[in-house]
Short mmCIF file of C-alpha atoms in Angstrom, two decimals:
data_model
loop_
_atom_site.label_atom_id
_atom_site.label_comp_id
_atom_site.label_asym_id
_atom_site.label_seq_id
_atom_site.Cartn_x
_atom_site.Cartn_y
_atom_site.Cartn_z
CA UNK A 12 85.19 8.77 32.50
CA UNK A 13 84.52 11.81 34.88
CA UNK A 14 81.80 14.52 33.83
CA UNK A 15 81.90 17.69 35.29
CA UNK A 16 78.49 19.68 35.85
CA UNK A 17 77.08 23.13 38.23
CA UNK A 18 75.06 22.89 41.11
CA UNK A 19 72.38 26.11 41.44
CA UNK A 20 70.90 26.92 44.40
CA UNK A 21 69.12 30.43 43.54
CA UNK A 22 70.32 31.70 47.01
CA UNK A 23 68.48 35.14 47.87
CA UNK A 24 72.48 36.63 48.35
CA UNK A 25 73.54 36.19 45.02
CA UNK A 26 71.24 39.16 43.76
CA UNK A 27 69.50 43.13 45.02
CA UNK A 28 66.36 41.24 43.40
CA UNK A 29 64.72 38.09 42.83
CA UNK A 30 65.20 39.37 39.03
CA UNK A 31 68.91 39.67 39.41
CA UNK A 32 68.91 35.84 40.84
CA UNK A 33 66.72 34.29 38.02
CA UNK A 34 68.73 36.10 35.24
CA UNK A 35 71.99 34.72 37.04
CA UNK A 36 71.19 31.40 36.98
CA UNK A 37 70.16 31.85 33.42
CA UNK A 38 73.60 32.92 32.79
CA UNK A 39 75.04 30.41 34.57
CA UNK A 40 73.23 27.95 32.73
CA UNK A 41 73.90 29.42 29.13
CA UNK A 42 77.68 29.49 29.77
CA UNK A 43 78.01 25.93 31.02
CA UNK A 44 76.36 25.04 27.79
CA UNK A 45 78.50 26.55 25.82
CA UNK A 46 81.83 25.81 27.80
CA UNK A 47 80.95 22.00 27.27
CA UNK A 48 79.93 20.86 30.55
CA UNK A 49 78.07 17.68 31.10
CA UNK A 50 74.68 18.75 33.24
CA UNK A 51 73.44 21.41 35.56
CA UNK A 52 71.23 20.46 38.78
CA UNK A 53 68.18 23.22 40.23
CA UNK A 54 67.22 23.04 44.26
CA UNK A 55 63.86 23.65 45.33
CA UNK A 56 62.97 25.67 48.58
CA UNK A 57 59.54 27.03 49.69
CA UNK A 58 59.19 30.19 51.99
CA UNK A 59 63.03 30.57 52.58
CA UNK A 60 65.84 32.57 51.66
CA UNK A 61 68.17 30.31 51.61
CA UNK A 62 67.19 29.04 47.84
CA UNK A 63 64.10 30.98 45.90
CA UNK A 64 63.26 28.58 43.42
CA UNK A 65 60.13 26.72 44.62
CA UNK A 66 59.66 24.52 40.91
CA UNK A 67 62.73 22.45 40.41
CA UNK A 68 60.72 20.76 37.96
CA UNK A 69 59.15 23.92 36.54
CA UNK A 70 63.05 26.29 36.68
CA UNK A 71 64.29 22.58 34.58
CA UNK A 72 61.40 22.98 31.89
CA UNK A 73 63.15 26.91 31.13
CA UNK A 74 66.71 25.96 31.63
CA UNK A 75 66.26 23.09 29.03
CA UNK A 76 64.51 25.00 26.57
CA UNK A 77 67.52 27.64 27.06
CA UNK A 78 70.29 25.53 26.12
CA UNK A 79 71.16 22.80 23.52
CA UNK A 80 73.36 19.92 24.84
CA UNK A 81 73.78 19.70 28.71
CA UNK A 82 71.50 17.76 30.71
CA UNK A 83 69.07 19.08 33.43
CA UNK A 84 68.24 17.68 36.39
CA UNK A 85 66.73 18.14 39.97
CA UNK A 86 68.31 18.54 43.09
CA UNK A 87 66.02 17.48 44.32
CA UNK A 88 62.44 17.56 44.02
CA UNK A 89 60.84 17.26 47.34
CA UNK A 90 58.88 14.50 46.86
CA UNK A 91 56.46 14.56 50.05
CA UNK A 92 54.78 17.62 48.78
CA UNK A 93 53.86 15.93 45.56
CA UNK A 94 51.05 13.56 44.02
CA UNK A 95 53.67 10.63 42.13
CA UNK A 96 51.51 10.71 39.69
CA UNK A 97 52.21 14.40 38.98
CA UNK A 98 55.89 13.87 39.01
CA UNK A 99 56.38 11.37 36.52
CA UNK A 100 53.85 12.85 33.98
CA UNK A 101 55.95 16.16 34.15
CA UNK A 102 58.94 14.29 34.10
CA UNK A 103 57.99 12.20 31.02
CA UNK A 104 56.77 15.63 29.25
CA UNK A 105 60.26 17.07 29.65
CA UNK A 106 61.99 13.52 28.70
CA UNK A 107 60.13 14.11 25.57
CA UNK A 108 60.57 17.77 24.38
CA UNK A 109 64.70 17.44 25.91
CA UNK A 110 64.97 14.37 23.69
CA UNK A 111 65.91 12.81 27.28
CA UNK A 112 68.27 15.60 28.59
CA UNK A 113 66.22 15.85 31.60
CA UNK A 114 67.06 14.14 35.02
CA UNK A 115 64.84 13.66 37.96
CA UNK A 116 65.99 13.41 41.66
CA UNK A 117 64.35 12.93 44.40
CA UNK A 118 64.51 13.80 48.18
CA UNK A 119 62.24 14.16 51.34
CA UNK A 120 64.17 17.78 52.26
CA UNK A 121 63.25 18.09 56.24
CA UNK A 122 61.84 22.01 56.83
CA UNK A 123 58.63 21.99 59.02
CA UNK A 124 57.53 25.01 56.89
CA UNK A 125 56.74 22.52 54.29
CA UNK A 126 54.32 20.59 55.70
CA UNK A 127 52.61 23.57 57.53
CA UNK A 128 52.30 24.91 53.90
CA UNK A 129 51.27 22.34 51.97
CA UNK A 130 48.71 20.84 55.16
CA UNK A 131 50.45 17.64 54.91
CA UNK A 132 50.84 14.81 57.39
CA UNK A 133 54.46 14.77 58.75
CA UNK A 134 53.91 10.95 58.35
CA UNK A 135 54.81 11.56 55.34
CA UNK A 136 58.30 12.21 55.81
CA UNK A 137 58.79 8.89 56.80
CA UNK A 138 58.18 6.94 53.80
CA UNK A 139 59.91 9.13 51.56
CA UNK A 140 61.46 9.47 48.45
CA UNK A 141 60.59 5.83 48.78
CA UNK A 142 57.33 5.68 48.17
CA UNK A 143 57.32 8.14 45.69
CA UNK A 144 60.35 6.33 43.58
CA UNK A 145 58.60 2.73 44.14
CA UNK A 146 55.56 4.32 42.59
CA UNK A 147 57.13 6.18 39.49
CA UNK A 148 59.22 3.12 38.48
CA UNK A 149 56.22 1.09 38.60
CA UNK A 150 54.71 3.91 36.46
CA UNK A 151 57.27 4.00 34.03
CA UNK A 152 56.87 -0.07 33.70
CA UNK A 153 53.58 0.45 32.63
CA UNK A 154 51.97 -1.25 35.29
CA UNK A 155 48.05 -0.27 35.62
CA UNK A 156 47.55 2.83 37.44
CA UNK A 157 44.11 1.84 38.83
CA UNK A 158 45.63 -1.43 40.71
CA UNK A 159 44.62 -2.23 44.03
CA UNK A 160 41.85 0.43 44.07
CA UNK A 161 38.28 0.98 43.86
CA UNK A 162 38.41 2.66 40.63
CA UNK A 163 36.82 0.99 37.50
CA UNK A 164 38.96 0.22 34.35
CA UNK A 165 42.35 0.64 33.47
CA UNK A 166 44.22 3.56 33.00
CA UNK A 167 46.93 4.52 30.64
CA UNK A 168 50.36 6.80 31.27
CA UNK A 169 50.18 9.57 28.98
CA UNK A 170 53.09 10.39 27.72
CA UNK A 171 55.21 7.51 27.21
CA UNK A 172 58.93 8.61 28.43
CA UNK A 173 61.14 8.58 25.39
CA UNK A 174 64.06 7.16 27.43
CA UNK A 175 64.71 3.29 28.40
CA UNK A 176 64.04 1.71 30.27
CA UNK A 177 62.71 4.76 32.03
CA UNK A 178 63.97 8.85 32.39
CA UNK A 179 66.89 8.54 35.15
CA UNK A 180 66.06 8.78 38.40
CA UNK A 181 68.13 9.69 41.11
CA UNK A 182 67.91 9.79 44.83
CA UNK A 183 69.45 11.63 48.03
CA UNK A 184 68.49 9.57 50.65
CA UNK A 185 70.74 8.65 53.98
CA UNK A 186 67.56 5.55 54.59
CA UNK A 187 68.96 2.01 54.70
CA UNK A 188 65.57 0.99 53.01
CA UNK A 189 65.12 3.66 50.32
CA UNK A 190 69.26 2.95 49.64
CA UNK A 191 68.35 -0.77 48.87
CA UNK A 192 65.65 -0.34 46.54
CA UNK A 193 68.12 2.18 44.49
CA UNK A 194 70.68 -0.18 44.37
CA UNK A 195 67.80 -2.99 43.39
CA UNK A 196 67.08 -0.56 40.56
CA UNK A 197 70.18 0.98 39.47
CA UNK A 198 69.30 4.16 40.53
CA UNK A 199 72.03 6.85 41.42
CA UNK A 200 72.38 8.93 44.96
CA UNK A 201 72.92 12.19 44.86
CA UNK A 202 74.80 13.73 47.70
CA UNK A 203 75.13 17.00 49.41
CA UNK A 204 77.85 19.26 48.80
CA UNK A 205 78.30 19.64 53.01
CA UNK A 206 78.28 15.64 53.01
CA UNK A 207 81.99 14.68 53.84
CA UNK A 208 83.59 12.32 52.04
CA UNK A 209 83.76 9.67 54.44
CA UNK A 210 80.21 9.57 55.10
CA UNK A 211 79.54 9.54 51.03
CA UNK A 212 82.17 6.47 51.18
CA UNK A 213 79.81 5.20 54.11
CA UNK A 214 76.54 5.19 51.96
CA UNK A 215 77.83 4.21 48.52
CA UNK A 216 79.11 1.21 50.49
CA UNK A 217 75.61 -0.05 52.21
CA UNK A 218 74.94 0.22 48.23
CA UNK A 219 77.39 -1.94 47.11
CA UNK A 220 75.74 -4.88 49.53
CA UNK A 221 73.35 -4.82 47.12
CA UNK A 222 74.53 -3.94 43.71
CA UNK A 223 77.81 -4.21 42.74
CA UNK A 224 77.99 -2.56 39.21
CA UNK A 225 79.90 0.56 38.37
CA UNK A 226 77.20 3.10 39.13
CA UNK A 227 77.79 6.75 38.22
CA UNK A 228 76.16 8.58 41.74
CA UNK A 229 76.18 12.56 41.74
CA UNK A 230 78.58 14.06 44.43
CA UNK A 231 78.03 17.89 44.85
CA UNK A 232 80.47 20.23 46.33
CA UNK A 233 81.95 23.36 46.14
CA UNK A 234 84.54 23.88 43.97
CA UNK A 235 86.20 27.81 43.34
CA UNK A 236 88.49 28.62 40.63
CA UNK A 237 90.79 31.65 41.70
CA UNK A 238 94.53 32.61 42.40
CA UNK A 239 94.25 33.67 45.99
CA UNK A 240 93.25 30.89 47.56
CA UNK A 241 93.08 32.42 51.11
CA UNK A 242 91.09 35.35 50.69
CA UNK A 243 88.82 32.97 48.43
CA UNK A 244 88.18 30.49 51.56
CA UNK A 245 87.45 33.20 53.84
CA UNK A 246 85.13 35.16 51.40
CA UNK A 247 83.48 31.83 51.23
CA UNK A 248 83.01 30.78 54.75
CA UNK A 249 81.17 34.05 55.12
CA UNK A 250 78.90 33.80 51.94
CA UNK A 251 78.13 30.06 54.09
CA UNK A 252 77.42 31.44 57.19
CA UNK A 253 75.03 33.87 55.62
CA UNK A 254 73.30 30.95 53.47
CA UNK A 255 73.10 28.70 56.30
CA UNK A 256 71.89 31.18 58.67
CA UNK A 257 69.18 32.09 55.66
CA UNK A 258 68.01 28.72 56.04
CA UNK A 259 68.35 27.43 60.05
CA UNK A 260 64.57 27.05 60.04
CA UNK A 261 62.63 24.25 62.11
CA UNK A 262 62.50 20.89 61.01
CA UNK A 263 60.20 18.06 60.82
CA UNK A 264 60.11 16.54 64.06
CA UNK A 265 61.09 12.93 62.70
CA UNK A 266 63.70 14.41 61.08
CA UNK A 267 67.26 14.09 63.11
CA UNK A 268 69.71 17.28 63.49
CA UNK A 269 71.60 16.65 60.27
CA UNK A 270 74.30 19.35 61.20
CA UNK A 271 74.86 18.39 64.96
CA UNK A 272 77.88 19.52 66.68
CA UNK A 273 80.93 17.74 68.77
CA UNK A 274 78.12 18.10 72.04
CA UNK A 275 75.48 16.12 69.63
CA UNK A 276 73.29 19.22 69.59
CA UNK A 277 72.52 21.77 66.55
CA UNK A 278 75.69 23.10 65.08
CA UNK A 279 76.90 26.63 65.59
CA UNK A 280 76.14 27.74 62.08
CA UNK A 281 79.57 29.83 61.31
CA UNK A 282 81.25 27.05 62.76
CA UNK A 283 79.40 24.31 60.13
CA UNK A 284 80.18 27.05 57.47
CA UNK A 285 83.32 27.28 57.87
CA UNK A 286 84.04 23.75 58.17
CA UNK A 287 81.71 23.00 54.81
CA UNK A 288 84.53 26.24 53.42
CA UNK A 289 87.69 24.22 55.07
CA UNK A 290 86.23 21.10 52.94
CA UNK A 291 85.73 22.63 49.62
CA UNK A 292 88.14 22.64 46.66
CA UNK A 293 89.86 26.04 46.25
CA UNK A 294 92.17 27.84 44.41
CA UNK A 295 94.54 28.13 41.11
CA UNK A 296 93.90 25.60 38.43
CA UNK A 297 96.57 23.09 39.69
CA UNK A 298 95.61 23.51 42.99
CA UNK A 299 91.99 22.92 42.12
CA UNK A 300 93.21 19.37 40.30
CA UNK A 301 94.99 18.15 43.42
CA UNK A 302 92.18 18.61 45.68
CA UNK A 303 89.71 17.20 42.91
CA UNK A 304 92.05 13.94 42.50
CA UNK A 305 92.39 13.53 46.51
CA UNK A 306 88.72 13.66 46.72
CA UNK A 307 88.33 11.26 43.73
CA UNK A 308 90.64 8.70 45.20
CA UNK A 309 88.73 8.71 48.58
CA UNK A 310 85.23 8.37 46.94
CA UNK A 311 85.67 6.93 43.47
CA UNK A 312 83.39 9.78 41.98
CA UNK A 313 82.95 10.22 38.53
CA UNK A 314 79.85 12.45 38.07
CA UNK A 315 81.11 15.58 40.03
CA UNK A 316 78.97 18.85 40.33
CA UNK A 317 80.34 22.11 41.40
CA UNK A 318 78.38 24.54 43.42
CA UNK A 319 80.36 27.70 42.72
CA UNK A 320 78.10 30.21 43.00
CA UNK A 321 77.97 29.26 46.88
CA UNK A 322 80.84 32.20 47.85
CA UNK A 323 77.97 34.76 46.51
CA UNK A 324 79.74 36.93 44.06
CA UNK A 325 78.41 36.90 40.66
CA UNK A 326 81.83 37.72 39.32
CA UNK A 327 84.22 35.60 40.81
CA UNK A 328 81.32 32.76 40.11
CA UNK A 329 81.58 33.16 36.39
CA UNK A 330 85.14 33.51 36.46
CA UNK A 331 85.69 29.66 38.18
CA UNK A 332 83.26 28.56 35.67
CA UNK A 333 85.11 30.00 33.15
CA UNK A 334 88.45 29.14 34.52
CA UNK A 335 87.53 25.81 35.24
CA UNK A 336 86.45 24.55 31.63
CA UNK A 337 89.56 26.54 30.19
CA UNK A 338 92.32 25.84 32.52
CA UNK A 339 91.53 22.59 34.70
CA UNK A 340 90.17 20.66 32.02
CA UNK A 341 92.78 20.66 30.01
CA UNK A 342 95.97 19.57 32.83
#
């Protein structure tokens, strides 16, 4: 069975304000509530316009408390620039008052900016989410938190998740080793709405080396309801090429260029944006369901998540929403 769910960014274009992009996303989430969709998914971003949410965790705790049925996730929590610890007592508080709507995932994200913020080791960057997933599973197993250390007696997780085995966990990770220990675990990828399908086909397959089951992973990308289906790509290329512009800052230096061009070196940003536009699934209702069933039959997706409000118009955003639950669902 296929679920359908939004993907919210909080980019700085989509408001005047930071107040006009928090009550947005509100409204965003409200609607897909009541329009039946399965779950929504909240970025984090520190120090850049590109997203202006720095709490995916924290912007979760509202949206859950703001609807009543769809789950909540993250997309992702960037794991370096947290204590595990921290992460999966939060996450086990919101497990608890969502009655297990909520949905962690995790990522290493790749800014410099980051680590110059936080005073963190770039080392870190390395080992993660790994290290940070190993450590909340074992966690969540109730294995004793003081192991292996100096510290004196044993200590106890407080809260108990209410879900079980554990809350679900999720990671977006491109790292042979962190891909192996999610597939030894059950746990989901997420990928990228720029990711192209071929390369999601690429990773889900390393998975499959290890675990064979029928594993529901979250694929992101951009999906626009709307008649004009022209105008709609080229009003989207140019809300990408502002978003990716918003965020072309420095990365870690273990990091590789993730958007690299023909030459091997940093894409030309319009360029990436308009091939990430070219990619994404655009126009009337049956249009929308023939693009949707091509991309299903190349990756085998059935947890898809829509990032509409990446062609930065409130209007036309709520509208494919809207349209989408109404007029796609039901063909």
């Amino acid at each position: 069975m296929r679920t359908f769910g939004l993907f919210l960014n909080m980019g700085a274009n989509l408001g005047r304000t930071p107040e006009d992009v928090f009550q947005f996303t509100i409204e965003q989430a409200r609607l897909a509530d009541e329009l039946g969709f399965h779950d929504l998914w909240l970025t984090e971003h520190h120090c850049i316009p590109f997203g202006i949410n720095p709490s995916a965790i924290t912007a979760s705790a509202y949206i859950l408390g703001a609807t009543r049925t769809i789950r909540v996730g993250t997309a992702v929590t960037l794991s370096p620039l947290y204590h595990p610890l921290d992460i999966a007592e939060r996450t086990a508080v919101l497990d608890q008052f969502s009655s297990g709507r909520f949905d962690l995932g995790l990522g290493r994200g790749g800014y410099l900016k980051d680590y110059e913020l936080f005073d963190l080791d770039m080392g870190r960057w390395d080992c993660e989410p790994l290290r940070t997933a190993q450590t909340i599973v074992d966690i969540w197993q109730d294995k004793d938190l003081t192991a292996n250390t100096a510290r004196s007696g044993p200590s106890i997780f407080q809260p108990a998740p209410r879900s079980r085995p554990h809350p679900p966990l999720f990671l977006a990770t491109r790292s042979p080793d962190t891909i192996a220990y999610a597939a030894e675990h059950d746990l989901p990828l997420q990928h990228y709405f720029a990711v192209p399908a071929h390369a999601r086909v690429e990773l889900e397959d390393l998975y499959r080396q290890t675990n064979s089951n029928r594993i529901s992973h979250v694929h992101t990308l951009i999906c626009i309801v709307g008649d004009n289906e022209s105008a709609l790509r080229d009003q989207l290329a140019e809300a990408l090429a502002e978003s990716f512009q918003a965020g072309d800052w420095p990365h870690v230096p273990q990091a590789p260029e993730r958007h690299a061009g023909e030459d091997g070196g940093p894409a030309d940003r319009a360029k990436m944006a308009q091939a990430v536009a070219d990619q994404a699934i655009v126009g009337p209702p049956e249009r929308v369901r023939e693009q949707l069933n091509q991309f299903v039959e190349v990756t085998g997706a059935t947890r898809l998540v829509f990032y509409m409000e990446a062609i930065a118009d409130q209007a036309i955003t709520l509208q494919s929403i809207r349209r989408f639950a109404n007029e796609v669902l039901p063909g």
